[in-house]
Coordinates of C-alpha atoms and ligand atoms in Angstrom, one line a residue:
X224 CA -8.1 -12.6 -2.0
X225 CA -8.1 -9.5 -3.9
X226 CA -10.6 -7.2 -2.9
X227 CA -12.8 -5.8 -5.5
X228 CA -13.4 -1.4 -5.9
X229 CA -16.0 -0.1 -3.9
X230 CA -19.0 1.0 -6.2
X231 CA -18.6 4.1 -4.6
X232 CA -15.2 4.5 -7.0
X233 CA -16.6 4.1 -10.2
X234 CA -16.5 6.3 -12.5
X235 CA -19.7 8.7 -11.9
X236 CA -19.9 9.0 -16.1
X237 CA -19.8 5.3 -16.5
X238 CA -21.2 3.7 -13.7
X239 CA -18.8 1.3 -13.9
X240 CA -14.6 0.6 -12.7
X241 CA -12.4 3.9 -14.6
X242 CA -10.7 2.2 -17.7
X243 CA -9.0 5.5 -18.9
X244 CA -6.1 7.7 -17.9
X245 CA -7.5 11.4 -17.8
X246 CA -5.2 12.8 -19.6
X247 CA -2.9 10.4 -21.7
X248 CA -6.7 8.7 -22.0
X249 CA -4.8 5.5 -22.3
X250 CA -6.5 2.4 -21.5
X251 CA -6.1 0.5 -18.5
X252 CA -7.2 -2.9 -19.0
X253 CA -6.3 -5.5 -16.9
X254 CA -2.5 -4.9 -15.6
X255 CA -2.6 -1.2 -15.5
X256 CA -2.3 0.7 -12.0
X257 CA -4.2 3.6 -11.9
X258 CA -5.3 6.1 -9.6
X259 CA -8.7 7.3 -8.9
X260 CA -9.3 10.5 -6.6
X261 CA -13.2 11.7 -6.2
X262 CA -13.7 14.8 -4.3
X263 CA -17.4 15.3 -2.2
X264 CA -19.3 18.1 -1.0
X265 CA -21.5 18.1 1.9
X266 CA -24.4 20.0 1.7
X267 CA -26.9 20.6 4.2
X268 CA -29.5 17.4 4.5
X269 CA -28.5 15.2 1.4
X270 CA -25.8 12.9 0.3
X271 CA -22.5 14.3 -0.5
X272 CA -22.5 15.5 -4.0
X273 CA -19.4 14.4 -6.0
X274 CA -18.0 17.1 -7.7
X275 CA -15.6 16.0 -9.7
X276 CA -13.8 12.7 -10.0
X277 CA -11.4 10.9 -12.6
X278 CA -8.4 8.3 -12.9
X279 CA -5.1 8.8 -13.8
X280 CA -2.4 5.7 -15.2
X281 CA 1.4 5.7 -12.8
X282 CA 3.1 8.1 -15.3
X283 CA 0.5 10.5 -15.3
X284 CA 0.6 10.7 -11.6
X285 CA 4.3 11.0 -11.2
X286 CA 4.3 13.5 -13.9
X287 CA 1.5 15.6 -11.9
X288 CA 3.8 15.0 -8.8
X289 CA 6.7 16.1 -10.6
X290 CA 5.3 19.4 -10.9
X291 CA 5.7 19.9 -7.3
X292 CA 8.9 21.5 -5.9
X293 CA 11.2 19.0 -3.8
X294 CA 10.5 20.9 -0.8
X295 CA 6.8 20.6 -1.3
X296 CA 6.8 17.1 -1.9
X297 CA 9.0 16.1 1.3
X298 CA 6.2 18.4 3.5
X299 CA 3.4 16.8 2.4
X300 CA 5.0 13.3 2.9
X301 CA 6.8 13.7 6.3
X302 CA 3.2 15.6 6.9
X303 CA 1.2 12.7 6.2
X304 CA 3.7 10.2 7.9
X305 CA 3.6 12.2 11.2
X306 CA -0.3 12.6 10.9
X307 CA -0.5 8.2 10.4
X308 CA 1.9 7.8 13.0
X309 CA -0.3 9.7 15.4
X310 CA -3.1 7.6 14.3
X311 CA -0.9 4.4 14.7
X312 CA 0.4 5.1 18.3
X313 CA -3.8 5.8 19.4
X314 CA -4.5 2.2 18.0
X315 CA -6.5 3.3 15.2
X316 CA -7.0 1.1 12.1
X317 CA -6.9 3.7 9.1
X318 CA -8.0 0.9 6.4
X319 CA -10.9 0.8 7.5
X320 CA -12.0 5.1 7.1
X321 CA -13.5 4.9 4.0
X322 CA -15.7 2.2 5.2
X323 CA -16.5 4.2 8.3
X324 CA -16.3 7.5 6.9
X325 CA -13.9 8.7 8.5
X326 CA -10.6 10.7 7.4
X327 CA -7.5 8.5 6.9
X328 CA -5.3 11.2 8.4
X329 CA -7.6 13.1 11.3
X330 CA -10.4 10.9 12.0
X331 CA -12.9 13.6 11.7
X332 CA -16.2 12.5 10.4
X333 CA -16.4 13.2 7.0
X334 CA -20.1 14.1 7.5
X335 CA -18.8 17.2 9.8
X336 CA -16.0 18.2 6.4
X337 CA -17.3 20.9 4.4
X338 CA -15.5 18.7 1.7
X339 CA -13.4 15.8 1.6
X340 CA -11.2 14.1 -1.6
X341 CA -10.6 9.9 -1.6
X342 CA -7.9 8.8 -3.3
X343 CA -7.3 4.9 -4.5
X344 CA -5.0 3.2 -6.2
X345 CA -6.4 0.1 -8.4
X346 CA -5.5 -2.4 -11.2
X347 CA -8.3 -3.8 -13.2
X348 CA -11.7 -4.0 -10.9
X349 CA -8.9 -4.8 -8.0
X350 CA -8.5 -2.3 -5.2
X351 CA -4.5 -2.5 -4.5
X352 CA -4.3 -0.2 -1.5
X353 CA -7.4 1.0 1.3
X354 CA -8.2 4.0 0.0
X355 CA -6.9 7.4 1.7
X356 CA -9.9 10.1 2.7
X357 CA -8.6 13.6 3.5
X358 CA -11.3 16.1 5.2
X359 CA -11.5 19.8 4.8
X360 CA -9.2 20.2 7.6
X361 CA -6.4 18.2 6.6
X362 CA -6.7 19.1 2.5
X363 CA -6.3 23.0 4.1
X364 CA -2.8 22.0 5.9
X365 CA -1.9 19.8 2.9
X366 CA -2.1 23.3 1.0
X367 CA -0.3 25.3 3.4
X368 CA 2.9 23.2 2.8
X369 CA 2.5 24.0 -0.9
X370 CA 5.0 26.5 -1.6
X371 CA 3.4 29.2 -3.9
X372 CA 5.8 28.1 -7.0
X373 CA 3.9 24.1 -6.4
X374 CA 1.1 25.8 -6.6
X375 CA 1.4 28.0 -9.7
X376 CA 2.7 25.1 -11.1
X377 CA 0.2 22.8 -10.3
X378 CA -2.5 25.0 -11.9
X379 CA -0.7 25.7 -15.1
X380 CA -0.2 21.4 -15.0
X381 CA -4.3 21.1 -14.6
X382 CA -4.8 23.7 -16.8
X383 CA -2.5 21.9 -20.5
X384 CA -3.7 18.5 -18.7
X385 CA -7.0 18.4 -18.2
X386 CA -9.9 19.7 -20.4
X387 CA -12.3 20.7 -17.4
X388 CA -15.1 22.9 -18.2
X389 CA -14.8 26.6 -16.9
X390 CA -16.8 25.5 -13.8
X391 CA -15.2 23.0 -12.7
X392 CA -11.8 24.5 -13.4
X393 CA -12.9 27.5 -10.9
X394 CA -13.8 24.9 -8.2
X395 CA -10.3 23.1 -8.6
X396 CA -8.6 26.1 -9.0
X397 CA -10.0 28.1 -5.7
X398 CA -10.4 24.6 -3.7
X399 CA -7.8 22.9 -1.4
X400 CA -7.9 19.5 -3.6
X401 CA -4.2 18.3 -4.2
X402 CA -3.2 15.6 -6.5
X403 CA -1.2 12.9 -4.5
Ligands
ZN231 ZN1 -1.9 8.7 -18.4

């Protein structure tokens, strides 16, 4: 049975399941596979704040991957292999973190993360894939492996792509939040 997106990845404008690529704002309908990434904030006694979130169709995404040199990309990848294969060996069950709130890559708490990013991939209302939560600690070593022509490059790419406002551009731009 397919399983249905988590209300928790809607859209915060909407209310309701993304139905537009970001940037190429094409339309997703029914067939289209999209990605959704939502990035929280923890602040002291209250919910996590989202503070920004949006969805992105499959060429938009490889295009933002694209951006990244090869050496980046490999890091990151054989970085988050290693870190599930840690995981795997200790018996944990990683499709199950957003659920418990955990991160898919550490298993820190995401209430003890400064900040923490989710990222999905969905067709439709379907959720194709468990979602993949990254806490503060592991969006920092994901950055690290960034070589500093990625990064440059990554900003330039957010900054023709997407039509943040100034503040929100700030946060994205001096945060650890990667596209995947
Ligand atoms: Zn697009």
């Amino acid at each position: 049975m397919p399983k249905l997106i988590p209300s928790k990845l809607y859209s915060e404008d909407t209310g309701m399941a993304h139905a537009q690529c970001k940037i190429c704002q094409k339309d997703f309908g029914e067939h289209e596979i999209y990605g959704v990434q939502k990035v929280y904030k923890n602040y002291p006694n209250q919910e996590a704040q989202v503070l920004f979130d949006f969805a992105l169709c499959q060429t938009c995404m490889e295009e933002a991957r694209a951006e990244l040199s090869v050496e980046s990309r490999l890091r990151i990848d054989q970085f988050i292999m290693g870190k599930l294969q840690v995981l795997e060996a200790k018996g944990v069950d990683i499709s199950e973190s957003f659920q418990e709130e955990t991160c898919s890559l550490s298993g820190k708490l995401l209430s003890e993360s400064k900040e923490y990013q989710v990222v999905a991939v969905c067709r439709g209302d379907e959720l194709l894939d468990s979602p993949m939560v990254m806490s503060d600690d592991i969006l920092e070593q994901i950055q690290e492996l960034l070589s500093e022509e990625s990064k440059d490059e990554l900003n330039r790419f957010n900054e023709n792509n997407f039509g943040w406002p100034p503040e929100l551009k700030k946060i994205w731009q001096d945060g650890d939040y990667v596209l995947l």
